[in-house]
Short mmCIF file of C-alpha atoms and ligand atoms in Angstrom, two decimals:
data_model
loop_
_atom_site.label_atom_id
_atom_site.label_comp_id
_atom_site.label_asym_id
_atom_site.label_seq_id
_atom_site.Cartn_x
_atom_site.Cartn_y
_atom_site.Cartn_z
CA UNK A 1 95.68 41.78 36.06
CA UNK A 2 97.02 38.03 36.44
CA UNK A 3 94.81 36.11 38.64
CA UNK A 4 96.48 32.98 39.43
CA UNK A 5 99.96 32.04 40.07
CA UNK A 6 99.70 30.12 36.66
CA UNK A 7 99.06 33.85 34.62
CA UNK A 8 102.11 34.93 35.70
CA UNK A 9 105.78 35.11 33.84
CA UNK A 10 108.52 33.80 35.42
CA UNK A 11 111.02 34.40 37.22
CA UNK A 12 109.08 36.67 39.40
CA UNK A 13 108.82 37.62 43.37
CA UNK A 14 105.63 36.22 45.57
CA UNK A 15 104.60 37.45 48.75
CA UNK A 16 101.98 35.68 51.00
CA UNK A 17 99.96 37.69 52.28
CA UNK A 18 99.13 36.02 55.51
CA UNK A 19 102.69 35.46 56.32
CA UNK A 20 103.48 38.94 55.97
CA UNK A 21 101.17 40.35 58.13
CA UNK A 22 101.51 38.13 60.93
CA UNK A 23 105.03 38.91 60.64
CA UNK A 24 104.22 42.73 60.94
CA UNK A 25 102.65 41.84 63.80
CA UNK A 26 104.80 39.35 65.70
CA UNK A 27 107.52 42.08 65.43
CA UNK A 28 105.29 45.02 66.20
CA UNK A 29 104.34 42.62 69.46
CA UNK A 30 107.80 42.67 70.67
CA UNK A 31 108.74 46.12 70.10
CA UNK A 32 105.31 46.61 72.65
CA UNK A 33 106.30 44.33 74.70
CA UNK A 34 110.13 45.90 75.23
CA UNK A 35 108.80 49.06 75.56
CA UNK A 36 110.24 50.78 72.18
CA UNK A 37 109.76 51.82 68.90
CA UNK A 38 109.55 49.98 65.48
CA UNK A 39 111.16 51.81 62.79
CA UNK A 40 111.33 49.18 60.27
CA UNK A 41 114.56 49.59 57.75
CA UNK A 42 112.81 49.47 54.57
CA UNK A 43 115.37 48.56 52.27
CA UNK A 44 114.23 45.29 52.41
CA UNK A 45 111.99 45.95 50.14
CA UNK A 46 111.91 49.49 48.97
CA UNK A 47 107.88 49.12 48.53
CA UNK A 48 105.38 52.71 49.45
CA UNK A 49 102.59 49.60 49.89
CA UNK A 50 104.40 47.37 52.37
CA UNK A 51 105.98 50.77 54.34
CA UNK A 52 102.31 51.99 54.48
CA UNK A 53 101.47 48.42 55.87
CA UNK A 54 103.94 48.76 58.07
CA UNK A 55 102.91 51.98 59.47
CA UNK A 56 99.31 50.40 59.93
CA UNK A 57 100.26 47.89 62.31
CA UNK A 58 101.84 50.16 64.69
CA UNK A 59 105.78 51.54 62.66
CA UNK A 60 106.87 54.46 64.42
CA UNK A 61 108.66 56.24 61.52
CA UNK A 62 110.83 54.29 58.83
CA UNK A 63 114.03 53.97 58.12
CA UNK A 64 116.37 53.90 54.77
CA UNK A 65 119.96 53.36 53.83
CA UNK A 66 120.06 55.91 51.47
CA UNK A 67 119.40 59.73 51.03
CA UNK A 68 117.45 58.69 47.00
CA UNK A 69 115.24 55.95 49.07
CA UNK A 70 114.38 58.94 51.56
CA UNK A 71 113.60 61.02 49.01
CA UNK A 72 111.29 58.27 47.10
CA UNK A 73 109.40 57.69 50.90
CA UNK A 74 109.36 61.66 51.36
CA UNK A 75 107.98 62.23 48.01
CA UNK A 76 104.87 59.56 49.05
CA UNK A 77 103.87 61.88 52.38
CA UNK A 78 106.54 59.60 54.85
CA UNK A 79 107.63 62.19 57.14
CA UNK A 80 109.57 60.76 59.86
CA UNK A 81 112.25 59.17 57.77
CA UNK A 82 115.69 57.82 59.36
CA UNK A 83 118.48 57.52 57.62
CA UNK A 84 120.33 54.83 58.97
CA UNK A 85 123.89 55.60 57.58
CA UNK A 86 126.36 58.02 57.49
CA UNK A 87 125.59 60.94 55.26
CA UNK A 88 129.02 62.53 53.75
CA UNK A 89 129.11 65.46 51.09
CA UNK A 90 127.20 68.87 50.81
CA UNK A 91 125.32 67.75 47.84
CA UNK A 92 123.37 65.01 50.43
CA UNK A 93 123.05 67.40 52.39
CA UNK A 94 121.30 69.64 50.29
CA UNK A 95 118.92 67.16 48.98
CA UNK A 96 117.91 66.29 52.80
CA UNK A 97 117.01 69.91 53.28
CA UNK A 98 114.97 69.83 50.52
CA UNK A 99 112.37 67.34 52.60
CA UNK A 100 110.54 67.13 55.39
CA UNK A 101 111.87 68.07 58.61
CA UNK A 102 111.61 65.09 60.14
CA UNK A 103 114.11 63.29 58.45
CA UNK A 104 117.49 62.45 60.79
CA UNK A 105 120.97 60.62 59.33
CA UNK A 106 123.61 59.37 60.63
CA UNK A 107 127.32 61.23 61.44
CA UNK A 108 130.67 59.55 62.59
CA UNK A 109 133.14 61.83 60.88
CA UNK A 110 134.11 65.18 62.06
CA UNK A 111 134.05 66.13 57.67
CA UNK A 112 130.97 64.80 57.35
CA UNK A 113 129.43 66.88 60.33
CA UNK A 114 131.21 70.33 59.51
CA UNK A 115 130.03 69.52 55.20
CA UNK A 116 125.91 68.65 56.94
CA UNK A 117 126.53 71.80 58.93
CA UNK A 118 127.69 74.32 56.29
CA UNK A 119 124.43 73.25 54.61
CA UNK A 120 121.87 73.65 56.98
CA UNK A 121 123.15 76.25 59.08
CA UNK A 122 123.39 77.92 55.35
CA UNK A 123 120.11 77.74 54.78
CA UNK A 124 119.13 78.85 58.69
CA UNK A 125 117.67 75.14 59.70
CA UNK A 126 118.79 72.68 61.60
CA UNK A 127 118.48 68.86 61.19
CA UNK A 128 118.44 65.73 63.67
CA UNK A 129 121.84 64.05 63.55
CA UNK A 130 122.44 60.61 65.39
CA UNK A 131 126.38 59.53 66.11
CA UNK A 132 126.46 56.08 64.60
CA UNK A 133 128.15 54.14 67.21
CA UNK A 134 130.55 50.76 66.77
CA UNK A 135 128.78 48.62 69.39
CA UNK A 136 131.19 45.41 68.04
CA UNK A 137 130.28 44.61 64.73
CA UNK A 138 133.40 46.52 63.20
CA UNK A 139 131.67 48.32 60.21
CA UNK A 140 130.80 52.40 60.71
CA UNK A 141 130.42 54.30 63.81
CA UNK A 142 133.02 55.46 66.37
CA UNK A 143 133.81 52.67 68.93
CA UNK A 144 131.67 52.57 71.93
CA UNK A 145 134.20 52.63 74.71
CA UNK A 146 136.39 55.01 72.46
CA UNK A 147 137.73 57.75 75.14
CA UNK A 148 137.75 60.32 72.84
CA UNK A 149 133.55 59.56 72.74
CA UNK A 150 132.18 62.42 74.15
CA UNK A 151 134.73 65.15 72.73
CA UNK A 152 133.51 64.28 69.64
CA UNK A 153 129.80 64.40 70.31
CA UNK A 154 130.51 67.84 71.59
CA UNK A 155 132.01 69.20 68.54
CA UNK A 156 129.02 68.04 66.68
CA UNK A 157 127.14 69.42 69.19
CA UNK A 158 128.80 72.86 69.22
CA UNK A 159 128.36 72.84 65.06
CA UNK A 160 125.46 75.24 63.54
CA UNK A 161 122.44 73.50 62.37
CA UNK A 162 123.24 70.49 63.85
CA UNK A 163 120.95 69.23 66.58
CA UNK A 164 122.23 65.58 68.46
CA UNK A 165 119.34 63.76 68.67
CA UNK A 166 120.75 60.22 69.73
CA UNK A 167 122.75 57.67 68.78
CA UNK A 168 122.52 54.43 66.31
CA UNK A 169 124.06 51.36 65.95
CA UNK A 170 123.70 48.34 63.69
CA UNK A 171 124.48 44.84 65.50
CA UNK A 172 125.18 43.36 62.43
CA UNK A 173 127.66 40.22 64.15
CA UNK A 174 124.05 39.26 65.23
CA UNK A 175 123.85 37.12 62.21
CA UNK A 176 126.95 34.47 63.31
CA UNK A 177 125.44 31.27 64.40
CA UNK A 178 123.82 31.47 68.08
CA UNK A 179 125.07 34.89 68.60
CA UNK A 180 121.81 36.41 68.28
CA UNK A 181 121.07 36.68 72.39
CA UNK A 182 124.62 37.45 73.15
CA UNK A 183 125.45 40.21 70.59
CA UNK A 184 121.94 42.27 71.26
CA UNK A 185 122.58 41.80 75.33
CA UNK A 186 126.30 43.51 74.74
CA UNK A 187 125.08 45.95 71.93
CA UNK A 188 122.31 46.74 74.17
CA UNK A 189 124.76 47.38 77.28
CA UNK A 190 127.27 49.44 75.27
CA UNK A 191 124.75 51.49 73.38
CA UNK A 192 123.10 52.80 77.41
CA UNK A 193 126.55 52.78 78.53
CA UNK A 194 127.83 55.30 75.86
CA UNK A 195 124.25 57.13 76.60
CA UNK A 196 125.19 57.32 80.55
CA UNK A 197 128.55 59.05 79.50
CA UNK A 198 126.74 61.08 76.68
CA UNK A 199 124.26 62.43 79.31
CA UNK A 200 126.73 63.20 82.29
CA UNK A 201 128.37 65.53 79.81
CA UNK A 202 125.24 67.39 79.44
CA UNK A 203 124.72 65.64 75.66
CA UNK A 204 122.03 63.51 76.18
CA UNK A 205 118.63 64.63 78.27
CA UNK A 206 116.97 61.24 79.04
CA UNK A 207 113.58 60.64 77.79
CA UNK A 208 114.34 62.72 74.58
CA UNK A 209 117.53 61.39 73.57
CA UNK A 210 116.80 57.96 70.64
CA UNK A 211 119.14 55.35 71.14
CA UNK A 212 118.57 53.06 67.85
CA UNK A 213 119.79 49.20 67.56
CA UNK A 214 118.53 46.86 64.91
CA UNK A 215 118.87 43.79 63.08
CA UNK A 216 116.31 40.91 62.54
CA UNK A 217 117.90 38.11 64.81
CA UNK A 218 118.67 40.75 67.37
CA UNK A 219 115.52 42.09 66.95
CA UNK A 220 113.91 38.62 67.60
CA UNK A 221 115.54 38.01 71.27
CA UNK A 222 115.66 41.51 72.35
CA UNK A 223 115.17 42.51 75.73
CA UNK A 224 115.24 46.08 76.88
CA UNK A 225 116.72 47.35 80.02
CA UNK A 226 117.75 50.61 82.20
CA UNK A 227 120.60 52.28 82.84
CA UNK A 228 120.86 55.92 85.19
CA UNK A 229 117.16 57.01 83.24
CA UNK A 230 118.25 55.70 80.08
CA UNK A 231 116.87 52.91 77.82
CA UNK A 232 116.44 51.51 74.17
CA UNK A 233 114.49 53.78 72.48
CA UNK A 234 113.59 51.97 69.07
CA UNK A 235 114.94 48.85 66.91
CA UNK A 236 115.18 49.06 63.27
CA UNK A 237 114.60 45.31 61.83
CA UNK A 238 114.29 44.90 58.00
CA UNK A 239 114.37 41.90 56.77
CA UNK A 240 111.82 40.31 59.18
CA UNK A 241 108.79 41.13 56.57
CA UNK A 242 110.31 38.47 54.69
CA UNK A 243 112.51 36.34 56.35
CA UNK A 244 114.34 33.96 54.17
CA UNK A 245 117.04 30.90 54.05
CA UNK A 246 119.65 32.71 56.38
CA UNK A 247 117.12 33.85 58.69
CA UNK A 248 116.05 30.03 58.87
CA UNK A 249 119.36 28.32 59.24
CA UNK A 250 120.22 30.79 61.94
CA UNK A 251 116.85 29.93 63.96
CA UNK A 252 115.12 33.00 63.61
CA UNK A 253 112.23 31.46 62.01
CA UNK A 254 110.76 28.79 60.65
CA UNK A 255 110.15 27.92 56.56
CA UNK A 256 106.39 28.68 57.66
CA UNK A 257 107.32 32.82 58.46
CA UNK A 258 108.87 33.23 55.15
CA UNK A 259 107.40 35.46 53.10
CA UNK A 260 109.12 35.89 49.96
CA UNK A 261 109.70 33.43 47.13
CA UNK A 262 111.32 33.45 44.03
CA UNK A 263 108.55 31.23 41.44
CA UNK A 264 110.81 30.25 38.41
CA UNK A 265 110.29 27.46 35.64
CA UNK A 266 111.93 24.82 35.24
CA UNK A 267 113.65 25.37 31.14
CA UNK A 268 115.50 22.39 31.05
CA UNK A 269 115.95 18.95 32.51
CA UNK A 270 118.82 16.15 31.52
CA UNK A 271 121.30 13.82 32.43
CA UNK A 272 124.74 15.31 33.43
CA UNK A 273 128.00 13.70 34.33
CA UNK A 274 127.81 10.55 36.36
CA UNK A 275 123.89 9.74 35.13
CA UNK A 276 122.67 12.44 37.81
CA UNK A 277 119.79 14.06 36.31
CA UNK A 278 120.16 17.63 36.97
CA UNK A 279 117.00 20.40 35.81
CA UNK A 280 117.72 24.10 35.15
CA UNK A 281 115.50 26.95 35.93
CA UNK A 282 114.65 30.52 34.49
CA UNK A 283 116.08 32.65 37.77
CA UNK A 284 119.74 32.69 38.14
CA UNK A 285 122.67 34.95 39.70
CA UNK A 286 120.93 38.32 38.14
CA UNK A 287 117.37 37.73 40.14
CA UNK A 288 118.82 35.10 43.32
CA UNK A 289 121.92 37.09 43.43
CA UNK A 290 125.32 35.25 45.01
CA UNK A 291 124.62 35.86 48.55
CA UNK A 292 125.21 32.82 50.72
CA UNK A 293 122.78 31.73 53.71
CA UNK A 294 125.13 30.49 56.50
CA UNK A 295 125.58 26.97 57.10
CA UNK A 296 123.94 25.78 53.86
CA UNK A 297 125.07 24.61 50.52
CA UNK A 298 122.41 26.24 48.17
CA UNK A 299 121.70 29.24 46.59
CA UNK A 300 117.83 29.03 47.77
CA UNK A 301 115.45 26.73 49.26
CA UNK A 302 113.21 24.83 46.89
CA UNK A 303 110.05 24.30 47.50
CA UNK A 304 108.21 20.82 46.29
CA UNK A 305 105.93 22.44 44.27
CA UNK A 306 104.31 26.02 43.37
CA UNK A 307 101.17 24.59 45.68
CA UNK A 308 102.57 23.21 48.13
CA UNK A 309 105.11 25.34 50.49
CA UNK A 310 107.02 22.29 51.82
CA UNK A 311 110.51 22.93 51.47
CA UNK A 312 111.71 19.85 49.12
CA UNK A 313 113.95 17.62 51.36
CA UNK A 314 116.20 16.95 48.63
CA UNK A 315 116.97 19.53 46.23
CA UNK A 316 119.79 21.66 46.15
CA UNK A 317 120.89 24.90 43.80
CA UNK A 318 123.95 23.94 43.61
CA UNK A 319 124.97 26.32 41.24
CA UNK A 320 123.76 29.95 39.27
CA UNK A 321 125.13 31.57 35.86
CA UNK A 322 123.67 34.90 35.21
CA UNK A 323 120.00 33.13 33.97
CA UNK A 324 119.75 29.91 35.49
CA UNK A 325 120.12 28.09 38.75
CA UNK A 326 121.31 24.88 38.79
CA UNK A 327 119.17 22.53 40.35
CA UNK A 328 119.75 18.88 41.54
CA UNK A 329 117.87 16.14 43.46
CA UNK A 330 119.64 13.44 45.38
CA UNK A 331 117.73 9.95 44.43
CA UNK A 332 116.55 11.63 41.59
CA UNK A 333 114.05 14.35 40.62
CA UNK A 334 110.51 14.37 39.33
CA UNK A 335 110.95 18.15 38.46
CA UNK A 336 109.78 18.12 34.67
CA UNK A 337 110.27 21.14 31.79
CA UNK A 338 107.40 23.44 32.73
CA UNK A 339 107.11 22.65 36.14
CA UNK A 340 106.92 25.86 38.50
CA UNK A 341 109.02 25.81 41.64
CA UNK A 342 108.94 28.21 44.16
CA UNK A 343 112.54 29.46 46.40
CA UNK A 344 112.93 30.79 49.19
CA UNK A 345 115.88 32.91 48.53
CA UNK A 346 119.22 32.91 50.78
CA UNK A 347 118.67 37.03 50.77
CA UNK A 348 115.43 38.30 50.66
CA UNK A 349 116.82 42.05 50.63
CA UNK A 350 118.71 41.50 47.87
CA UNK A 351 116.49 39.38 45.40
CA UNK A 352 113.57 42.17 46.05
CA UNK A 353 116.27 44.55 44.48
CA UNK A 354 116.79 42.81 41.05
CA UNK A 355 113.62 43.33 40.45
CA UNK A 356 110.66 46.75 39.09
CA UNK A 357 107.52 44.57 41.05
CA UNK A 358 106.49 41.85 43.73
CA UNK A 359 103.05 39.75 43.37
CA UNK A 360 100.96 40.04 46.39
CA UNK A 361 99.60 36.76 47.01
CA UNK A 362 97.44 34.16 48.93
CA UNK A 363 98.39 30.81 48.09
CA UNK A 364 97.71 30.64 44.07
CA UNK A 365 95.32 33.56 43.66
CA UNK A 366 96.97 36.70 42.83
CA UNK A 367 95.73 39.70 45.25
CA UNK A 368 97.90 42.95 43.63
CA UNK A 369 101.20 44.11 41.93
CA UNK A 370 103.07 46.41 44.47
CA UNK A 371 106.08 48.56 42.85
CA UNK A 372 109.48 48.21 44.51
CA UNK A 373 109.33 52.08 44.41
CA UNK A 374 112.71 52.64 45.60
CA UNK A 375 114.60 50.26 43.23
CA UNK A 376 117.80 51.84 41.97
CA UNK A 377 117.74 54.41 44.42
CA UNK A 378 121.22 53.96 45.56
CA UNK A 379 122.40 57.56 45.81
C1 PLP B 1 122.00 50.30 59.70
C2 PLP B 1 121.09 49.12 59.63
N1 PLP B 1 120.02 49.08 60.42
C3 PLP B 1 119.15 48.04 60.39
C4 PLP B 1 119.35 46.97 59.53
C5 PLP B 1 118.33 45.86 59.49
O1 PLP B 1 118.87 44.61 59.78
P1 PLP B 1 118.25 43.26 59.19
O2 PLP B 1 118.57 43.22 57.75
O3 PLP B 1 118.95 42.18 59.96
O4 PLP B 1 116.80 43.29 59.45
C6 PLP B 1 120.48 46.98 58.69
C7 PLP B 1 120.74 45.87 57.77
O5 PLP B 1 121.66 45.83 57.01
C8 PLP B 1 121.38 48.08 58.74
O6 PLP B 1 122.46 48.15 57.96
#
């Protein structure tokens, strides 16, 4: 077991302890305060330890994107598992019933609801469905002032084995700059509006009925509210364990609540075109992955040193290749071959994927290993 920072190979994932759990907390705080539930998304970072953290400081239930990530969270003793996405294809199906009952997913396809139903009504059960609604971000869902709304909740409705338990959206267009307030305040209107209409057709009994939004800058400025006995039910932030560049540049947080860093050696230092000394480091596109952090230039904040958690004001990656990122400071760089850096990736969600583990950490001493148990799980 490494003990310091300085044991460990490189590139590799660090998570501070402290910041972690007083970002559990912060977000369990609001959910409290707004009067719903936290059902973290946990493909953030697919971890059993950090979802049983979660659950410690107050998670009502988890969710996951996909049905092999359910099963790796079912198989631990999770048992109120959301599936935030839409299931499609009897083979899915099957492999839901083979879990716990508690375990809902998401329908906005008549196919998709008649293949769930064939399956469970099959094998004599039924299972939770939520209708994943469009609430403006444009990706899944049926459109939240589409007329033909409530028809279609009936038919799924009507179908064997199929129980409507509430409806889910993701307010994803939360993440354009200064949106944040003004997406979650219209999600959050259309979501109890399409509840109202859900629940005058007999669909929806208030009280019982979830109605799910989520997203981490959402998440951050959300404010409940009531509608004819209806109101949000639960939000489903994932990436707020973490945090990371995008979450900073949009002002969700501050460098101080981010969780996750990349720590990476610096392999190679020299003078490139134009006398501009540029360095190179172990972790490129395959561990920081390509994602972009909105109005920035790099592919990951550098920190000044391993020790010290001061973003560097001066350093950029301006560039990755499938092993390296390509650093370089303007008015030159005291960055030597050996040094350790520490990022803070544009992604967290994505970097935790590239890799088997994660260091749990407080500043330099190394507290555990914790598996990302859900790696891979895409199916
Ligand atoms: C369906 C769904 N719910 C919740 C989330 C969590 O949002 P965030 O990553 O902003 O925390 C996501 C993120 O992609 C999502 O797709």
């Amino acid at each position: 077991m490494p003990k310091t920072i300085d044991d460990l190979s490189t590139p590799c994932l660090l998570i501070e302890k402290e910041r972690l759990e007083a970002n559990c907390r912060q977000m369990q705080a609001r959910a409290r305060a707004e009067g719903v539930a936290l059902r973290p998304h946990t493909k953030t970072h697919k971890m059993l330890s950090l979802a049983a953290l979660q659950k410690s400081h107050g998670a009502r239930g988890i969710t996951v994107a996909k049905v092999g990530e359910a099963e790796v969270f079912a198989a631990a003793g999770f048992d109120d598992i959301c599936i935030a996405y839409t299931v499609v294809g009897a083979e899915k199906s099957a492999r839901i019933a083979a879990l716990a009952p508690g375990i809902s997913f998401c329908i906005d396809s008549l196919e998709g609801a008649r293949q769930a139903s064939a399956v469970f009504a099959g094998l004599g059960r039924t299972v939770r469905v939520l209708l994943e609604i469009d609430a403006g971000y444009g990706r899944c869902g049926r459109t939240w002032d589409d007329p033909s709304l409530v028809t279609f909740a009936r038919h799924v409705a009507d179908l064997p084995g199929l129980a409507l338990g509430g409806i889910l959206t993701h307010e994803g267009n939360a993440y354009q700059p200064h949106q944040a307030a003004t997406v979650m305040a219209e999600a959050r209107d259309r979501m109890l509006s399409v509840a109202v209409r859900l629940g005058d057709a007999g669909l929806a009994t208030r009280g019982r009925f979830v109605i799910s939004v989520g997203s981490t800058p959402s998440a951050n400025v959300f404010r409940n509210a009531h509608r004819d006995g209806f109101s949000i039910t639960e939000i489903r932030p994932g990436n707020y364990v973490f945090n990371d560049l995008t979450q900073v540049n949009l002002g969700v947080c501050s460098f101080k609540q981010c969780a996750l860093t990349v720590l990476t050696t610096v392999v190679s230092q020299h003078r490139g075109a134009g006398g501009a000394v540029r360095f190179f480091l172990d972790a490129g596109r395959k561990v920081l992955t390509s994602d972009r952090a909105p109005l920035s230039d790099t592919y990951g904040q550098l920190l000044y040193h391993a020790r010290t958690m001061a973003p560097h004001p001066h350093a950029r990656l301006t560039n990755l290749s499938e092993e390296h990122g390509w650093g370089a400071v303007r008015g030159g760089s005291t960055l030597t071959v050996g040094d350790r850096v520490r990022i803070v990736p544009n992604h967290a969600c994505v970097v935790v994927n590239t890799q088997d583990e994660a260091y749990l950490v407080d500043g330099d001493e190394v507290l555990n290993t914790w598996r990302v148990d859900a790696r891979g799980h895409v199916q």
